[in-house]
CSV table of C-alpha atoms in Angstrom, one decimal:
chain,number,residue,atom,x,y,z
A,1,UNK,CA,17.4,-20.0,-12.1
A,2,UNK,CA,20.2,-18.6,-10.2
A,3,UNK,CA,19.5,-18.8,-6.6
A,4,UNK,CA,20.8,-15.5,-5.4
A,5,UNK,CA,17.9,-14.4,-7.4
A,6,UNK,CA,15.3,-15.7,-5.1
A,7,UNK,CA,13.0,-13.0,-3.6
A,8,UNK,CA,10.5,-13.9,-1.3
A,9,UNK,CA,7.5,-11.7,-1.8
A,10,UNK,CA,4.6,-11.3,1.3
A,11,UNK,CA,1.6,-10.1,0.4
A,12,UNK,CA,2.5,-10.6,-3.3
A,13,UNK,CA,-1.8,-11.1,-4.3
A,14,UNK,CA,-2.7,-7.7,-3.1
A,15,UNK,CA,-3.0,-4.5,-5.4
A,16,UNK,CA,0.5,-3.3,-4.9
A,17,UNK,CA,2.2,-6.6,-5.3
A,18,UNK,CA,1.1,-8.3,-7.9
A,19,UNK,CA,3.2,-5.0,-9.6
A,20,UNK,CA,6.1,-6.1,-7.4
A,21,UNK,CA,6.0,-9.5,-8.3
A,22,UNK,CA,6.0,-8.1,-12.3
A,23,UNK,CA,8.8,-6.3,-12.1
A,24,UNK,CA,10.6,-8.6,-10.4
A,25,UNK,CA,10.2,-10.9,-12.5
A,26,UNK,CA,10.8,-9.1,-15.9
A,27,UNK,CA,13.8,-8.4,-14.1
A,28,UNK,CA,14.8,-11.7,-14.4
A,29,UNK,CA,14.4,-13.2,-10.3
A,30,UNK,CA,12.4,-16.4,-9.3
A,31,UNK,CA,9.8,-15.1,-7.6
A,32,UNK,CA,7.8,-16.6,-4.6
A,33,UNK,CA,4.5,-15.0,-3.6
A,34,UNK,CA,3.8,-16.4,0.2
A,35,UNK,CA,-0.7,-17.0,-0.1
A,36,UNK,CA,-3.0,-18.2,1.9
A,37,UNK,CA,-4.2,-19.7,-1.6
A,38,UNK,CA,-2.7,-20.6,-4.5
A,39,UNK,CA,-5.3,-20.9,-6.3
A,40,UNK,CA,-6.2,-17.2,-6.3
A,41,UNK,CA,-2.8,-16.2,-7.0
A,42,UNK,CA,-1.9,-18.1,-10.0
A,43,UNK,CA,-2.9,-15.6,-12.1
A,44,UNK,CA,0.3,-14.0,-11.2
A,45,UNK,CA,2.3,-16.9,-12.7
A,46,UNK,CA,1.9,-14.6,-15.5
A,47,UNK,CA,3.8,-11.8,-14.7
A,48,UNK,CA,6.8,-13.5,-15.5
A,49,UNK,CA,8.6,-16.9,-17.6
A,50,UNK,CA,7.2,-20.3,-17.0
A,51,UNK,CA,8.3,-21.1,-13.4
A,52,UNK,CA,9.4,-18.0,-12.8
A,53,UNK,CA,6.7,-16.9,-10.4
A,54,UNK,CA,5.6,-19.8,-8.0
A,55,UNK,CA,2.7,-19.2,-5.1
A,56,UNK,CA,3.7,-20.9,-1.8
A,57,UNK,CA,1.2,-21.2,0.4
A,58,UNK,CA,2.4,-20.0,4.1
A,59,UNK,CA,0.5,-19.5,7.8
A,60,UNK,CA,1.5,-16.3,8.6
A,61,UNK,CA,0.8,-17.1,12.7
A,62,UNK,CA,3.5,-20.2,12.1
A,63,UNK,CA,7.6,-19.5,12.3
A,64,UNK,CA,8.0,-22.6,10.7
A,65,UNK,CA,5.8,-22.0,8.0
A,66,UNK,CA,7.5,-18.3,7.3
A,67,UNK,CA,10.8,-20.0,7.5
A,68,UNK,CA,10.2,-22.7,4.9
A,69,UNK,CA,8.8,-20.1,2.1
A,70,UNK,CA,12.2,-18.2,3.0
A,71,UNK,CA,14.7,-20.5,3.4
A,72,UNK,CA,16.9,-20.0,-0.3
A,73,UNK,CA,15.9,-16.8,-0.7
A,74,UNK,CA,18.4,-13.8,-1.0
A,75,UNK,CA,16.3,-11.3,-0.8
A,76,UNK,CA,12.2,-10.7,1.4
A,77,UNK,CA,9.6,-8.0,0.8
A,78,UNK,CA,6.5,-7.9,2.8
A,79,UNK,CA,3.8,-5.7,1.7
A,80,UNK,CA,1.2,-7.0,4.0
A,81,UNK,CA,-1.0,-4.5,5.3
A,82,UNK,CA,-4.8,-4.1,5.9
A,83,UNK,CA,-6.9,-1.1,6.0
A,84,UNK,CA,-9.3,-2.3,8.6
A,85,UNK,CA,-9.7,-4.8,11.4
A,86,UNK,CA,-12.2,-7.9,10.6
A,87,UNK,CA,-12.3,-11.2,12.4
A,88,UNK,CA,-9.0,-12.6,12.7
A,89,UNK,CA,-7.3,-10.0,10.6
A,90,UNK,CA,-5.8,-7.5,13.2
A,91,UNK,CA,-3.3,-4.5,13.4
A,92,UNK,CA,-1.6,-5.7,16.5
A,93,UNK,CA,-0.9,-8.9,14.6
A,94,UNK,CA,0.0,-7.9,10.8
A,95,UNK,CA,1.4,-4.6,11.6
A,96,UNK,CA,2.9,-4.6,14.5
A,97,UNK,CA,4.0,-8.5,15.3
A,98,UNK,CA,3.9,-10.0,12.0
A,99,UNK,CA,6.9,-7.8,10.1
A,100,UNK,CA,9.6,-8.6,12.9
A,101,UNK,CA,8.8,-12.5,12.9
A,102,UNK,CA,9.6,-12.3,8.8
A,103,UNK,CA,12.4,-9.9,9.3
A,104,UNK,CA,14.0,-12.1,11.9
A,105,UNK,CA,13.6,-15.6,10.3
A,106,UNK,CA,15.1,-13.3,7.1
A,107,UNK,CA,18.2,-12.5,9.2
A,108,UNK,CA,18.5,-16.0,10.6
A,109,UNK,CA,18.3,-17.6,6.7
A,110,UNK,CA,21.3,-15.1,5.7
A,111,UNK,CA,18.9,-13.3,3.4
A,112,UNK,CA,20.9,-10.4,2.4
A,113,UNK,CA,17.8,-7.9,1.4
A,114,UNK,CA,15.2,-6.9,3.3
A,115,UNK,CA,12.5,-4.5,2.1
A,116,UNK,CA,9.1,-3.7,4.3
A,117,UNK,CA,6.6,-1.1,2.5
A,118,UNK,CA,4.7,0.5,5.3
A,119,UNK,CA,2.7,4.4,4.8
A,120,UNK,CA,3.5,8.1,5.5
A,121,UNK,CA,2.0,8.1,9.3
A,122,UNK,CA,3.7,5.2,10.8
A,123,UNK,CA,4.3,6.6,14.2
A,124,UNK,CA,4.6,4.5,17.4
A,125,UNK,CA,3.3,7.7,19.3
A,126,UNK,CA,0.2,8.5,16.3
A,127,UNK,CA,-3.6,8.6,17.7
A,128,UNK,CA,-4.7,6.1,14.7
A,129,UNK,CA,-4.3,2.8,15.5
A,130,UNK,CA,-3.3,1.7,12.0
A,131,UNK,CA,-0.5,4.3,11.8
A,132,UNK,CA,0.7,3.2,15.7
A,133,UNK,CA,0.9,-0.1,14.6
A,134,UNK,CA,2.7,0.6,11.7
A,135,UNK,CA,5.3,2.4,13.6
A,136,UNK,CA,5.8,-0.6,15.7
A,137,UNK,CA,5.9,-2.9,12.7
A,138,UNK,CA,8.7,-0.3,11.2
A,139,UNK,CA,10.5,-0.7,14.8
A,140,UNK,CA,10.2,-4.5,14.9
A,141,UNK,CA,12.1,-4.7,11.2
A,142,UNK,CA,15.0,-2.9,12.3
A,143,UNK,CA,15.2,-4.3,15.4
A,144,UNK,CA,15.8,-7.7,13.6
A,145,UNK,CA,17.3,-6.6,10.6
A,146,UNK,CA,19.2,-3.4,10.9
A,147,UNK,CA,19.6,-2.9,6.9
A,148,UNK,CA,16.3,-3.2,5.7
A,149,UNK,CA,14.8,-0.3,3.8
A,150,UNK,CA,11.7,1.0,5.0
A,151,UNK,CA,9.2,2.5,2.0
A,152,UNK,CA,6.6,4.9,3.0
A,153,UNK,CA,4.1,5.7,0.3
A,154,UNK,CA,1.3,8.0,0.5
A,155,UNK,CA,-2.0,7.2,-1.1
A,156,UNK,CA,-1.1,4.5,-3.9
A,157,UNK,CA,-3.2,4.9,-7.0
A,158,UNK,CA,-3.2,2.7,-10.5
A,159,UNK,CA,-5.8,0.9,-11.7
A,160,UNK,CA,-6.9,-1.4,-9.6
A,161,UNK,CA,-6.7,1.0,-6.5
A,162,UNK,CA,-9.4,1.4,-3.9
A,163,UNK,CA,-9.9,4.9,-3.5
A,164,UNK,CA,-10.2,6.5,-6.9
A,165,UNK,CA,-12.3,3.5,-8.0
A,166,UNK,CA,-14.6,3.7,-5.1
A,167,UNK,CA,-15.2,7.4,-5.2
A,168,UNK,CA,-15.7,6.5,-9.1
A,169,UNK,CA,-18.4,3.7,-8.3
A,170,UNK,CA,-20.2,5.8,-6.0
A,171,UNK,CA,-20.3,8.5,-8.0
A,172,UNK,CA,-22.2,6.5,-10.6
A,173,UNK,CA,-25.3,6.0,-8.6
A,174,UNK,CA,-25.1,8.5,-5.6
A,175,UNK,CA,-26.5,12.2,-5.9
A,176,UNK,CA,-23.7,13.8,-4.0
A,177,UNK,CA,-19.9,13.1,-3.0
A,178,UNK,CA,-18.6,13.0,0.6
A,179,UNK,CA,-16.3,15.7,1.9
A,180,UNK,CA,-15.0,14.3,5.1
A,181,UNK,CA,-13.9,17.2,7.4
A,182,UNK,CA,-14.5,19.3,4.2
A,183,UNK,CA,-11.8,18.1,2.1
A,184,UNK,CA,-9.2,19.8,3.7
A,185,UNK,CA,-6.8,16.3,4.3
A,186,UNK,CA,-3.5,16.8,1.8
A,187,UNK,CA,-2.5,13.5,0.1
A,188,UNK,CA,0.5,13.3,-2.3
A,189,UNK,CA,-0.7,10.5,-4.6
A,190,UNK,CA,2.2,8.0,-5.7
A,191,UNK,CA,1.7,5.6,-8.9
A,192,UNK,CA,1.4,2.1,-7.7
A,193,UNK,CA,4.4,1.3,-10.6
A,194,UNK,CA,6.6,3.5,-9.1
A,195,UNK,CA,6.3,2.0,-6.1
A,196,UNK,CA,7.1,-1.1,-7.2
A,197,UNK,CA,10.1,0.0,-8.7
A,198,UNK,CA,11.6,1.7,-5.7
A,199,UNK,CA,11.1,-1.6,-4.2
A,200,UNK,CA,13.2,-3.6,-6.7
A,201,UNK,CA,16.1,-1.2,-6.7
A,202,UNK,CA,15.8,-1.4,-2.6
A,203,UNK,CA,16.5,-5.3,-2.8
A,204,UNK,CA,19.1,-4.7,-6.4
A,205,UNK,CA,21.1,-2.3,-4.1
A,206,UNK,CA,20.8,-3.0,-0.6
A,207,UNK,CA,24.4,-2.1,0.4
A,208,UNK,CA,23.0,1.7,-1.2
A,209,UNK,CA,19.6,1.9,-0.1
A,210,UNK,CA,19.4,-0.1,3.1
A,211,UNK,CA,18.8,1.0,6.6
A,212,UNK,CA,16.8,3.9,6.2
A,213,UNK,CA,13.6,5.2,5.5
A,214,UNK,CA,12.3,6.5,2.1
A,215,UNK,CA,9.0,8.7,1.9
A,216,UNK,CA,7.3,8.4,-1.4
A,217,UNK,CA,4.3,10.7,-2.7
A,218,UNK,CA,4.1,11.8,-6.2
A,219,UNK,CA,5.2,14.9,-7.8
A,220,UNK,CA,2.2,17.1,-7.0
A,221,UNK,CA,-0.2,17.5,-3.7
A,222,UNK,CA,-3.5,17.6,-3.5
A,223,UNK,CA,-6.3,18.0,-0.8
A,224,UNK,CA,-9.0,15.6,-0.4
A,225,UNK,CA,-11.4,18.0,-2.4
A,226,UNK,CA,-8.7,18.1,-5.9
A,227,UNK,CA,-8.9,14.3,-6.2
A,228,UNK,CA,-12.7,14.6,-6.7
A,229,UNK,CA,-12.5,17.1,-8.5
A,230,UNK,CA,-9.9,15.3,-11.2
A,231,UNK,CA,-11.9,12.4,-10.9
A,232,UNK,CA,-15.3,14.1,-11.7
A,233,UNK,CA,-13.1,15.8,-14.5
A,234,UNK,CA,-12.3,12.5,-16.0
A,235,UNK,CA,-15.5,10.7,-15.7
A,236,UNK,CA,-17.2,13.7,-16.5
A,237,UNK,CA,-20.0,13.8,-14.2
A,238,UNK,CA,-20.5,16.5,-12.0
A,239,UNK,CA,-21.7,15.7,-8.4
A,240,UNK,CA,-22.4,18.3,-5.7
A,241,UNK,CA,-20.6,17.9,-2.5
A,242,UNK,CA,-21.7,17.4,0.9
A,243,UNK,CA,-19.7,18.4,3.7
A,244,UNK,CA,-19.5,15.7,6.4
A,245,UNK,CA,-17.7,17.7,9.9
A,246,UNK,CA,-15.7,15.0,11.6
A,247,UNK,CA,-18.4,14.8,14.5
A,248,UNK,CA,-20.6,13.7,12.1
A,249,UNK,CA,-18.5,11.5,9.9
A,250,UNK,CA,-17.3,10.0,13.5
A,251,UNK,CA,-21.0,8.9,14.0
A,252,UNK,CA,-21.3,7.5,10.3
A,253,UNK,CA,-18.2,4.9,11.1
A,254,UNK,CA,-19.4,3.7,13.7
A,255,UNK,CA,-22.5,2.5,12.0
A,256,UNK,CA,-20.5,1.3,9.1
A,257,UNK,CA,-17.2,-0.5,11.2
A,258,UNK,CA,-20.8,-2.9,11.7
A,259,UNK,CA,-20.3,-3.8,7.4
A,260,UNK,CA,-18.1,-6.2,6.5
A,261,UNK,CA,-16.1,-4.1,4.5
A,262,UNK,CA,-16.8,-0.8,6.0
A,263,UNK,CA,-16.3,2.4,3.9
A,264,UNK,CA,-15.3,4.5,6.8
A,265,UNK,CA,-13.9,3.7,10.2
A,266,UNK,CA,-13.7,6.2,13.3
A,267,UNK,CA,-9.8,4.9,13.2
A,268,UNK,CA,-9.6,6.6,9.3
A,269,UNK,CA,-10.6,9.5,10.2
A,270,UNK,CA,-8.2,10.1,13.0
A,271,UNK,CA,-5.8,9.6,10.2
A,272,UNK,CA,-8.0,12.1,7.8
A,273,UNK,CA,-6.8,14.9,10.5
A,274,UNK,CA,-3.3,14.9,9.7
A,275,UNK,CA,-1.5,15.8,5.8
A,276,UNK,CA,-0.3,12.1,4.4
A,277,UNK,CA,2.5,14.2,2.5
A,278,UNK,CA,6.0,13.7,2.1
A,279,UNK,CA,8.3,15.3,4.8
A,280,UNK,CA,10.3,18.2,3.7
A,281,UNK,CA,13.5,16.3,4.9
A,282,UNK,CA,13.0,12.6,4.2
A,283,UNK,CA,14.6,11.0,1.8
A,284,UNK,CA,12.7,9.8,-1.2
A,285,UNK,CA,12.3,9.2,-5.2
A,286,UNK,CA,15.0,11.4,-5.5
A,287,UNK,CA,17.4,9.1,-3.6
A,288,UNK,CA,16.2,6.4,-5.2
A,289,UNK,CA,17.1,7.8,-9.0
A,290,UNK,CA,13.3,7.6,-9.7
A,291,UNK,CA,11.3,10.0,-11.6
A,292,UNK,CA,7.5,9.5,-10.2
A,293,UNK,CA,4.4,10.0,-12.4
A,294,UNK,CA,1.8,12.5,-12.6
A,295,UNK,CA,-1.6,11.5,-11.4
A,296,UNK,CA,-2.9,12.9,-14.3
A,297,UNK,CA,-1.0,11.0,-16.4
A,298,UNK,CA,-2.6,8.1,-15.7
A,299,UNK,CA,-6.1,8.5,-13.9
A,300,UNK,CA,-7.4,8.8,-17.4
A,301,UNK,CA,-6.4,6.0,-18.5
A,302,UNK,CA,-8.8,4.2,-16.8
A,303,UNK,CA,-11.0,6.5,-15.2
A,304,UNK,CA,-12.5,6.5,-18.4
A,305,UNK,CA,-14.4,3.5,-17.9
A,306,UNK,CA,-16.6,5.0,-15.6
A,307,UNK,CA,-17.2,8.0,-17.9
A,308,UNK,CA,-20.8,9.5,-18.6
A,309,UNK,CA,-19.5,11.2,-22.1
């Protein structure tokens, strides 16, 4: 394998990745996935020819380690990212920290892409923790590698997502469904393939697409209240809502930030307040010569599963 087609690929397990690491790899690069284990990841040795797609295991809190898993790479993506804080898995750290180490020891290696996918809402100045520290992460990147390209999506579905499937689970055995704030939070729900492709033609075209920021939401917007309603559509049950006022949701979280996966965090719902939309004048799909799809073009497909008919 050529190697100035050597992409190394962070976070490369996780649900957005492992479509990364696919079309990478049907696009004919060697692919490392940096893991924690590569025993969990080698079903992604798949995605691709034999030896195309090798896990390398890496300590993310070690240089060293980060700059062995680069070293002979042309091209980085990181994708890490975490919804929530538990244990030793912090914002301060993966967010904010965590994206400049890799971008620097990129820069240092000569690698001559640079891609880092953070979300509508990074903001060094935003009252959610998750989207402060995303803004720092964003600022840490360019600091140490000024032509990177910066991808924010908005809510990423597909079908291994964690927000249509959850709402879909709990809608199999609870009575009601949960309108935080009353459903009133816009979202412009991007397809978890087209993400993946905007992050391959970032790395193909980095003297095009790098050093600036691309927003990506799908092609139509919808409040918190339309998704449930297309996903009670497609499963076809039909669940009353309950309105949960932030006061109330804000006492909820705090009882569930306590489970080890918590539904709800007081730190999600400062995010709920604000539209995660694409801005009128950011640059996005459109740039990028990519057509996004429909959410209900593919919600169906495997929404289905969960379907009462």
């Amino acid at each position: 394998m050529n190697a100035s087609k050597v992409v190394t690929i962070f976070g490369g397990s996780g649900f957005l990745g492992r479509y990364v690491v696919s079309r990478f790899a049907k696009a004919g690069w060697h692919v490392r996935i940096a893991v924690r284990d590569r025993v969990q990841s080698s079903f992604l040795t798949c995605c691709g020819d034999v030896g195309s797609v090798t896990p390398v295991l890496v300590n993310v809190g070690d240089r060293a380690s980060v700059e062995r898993v680069i070293c002979g790479s042309s091209a980085v993506v990181n994708l890490i990212g975490i919804l929530f804080e538990g244990g030793k898995q912090r914002f301060d750290y993966l967010h904010s920290k965590l994206p400049g180490m890799i971008a620097d020891v990129a820069q240092s290696n000569d690698v001559s892409a640079f891609v880092q996918v953070s979300a509508i809402g990074a903001d060094v100045s935003s009252p959610s923790a998750y989207g402060r520290s995303k803004g720092e992460g964003e600022a840490s990147v360019w600091e140490a590698f000024p032509t990177a390209s910066l991808l924010r999506p908005s809510i990423v579905f597909g079908p291994e997502d964690d927000f249509f499937n959850r709402f879909a689970r709990m809608s199999a055995v609870s009575p009601f469904l949960p309108l935080v704030g009353g459903g009133q939070a816009r979202f412009q729900p991007v397809y978890v393939g087209d993400v993946a492709e905007a992050v391959l033609k970032c790395v193909q075209r980095p003297d095009e697409y790098g050093g600036k920021v691309y927003e990506l939401g799908g092609p139509r917007v919808l409040s918190f209240r339309d998704c449930l309603d297309l996903l009670q559509e497609y499963t076809g049950r039909s669940r009353p809502y309950l309105t949960l006022p932030f006061p109330v949701a804000y006492l909820q979280a705090i009882f569930m930030e306590l489970m080890p996966q918590p539904p709800l965090t007081r730190d999600q719902l400062k995010m709920l307040k604000k539209d995660n939309v694409v801005a009128d004048s950011a640059l996005g799909f459109g740039e990028l010569r990519i057509s996004p799809v429909d959410v209900e073009i593919v919600l169906p497909t495997y929404l289905r599963a969960y379907s009462e008919r």
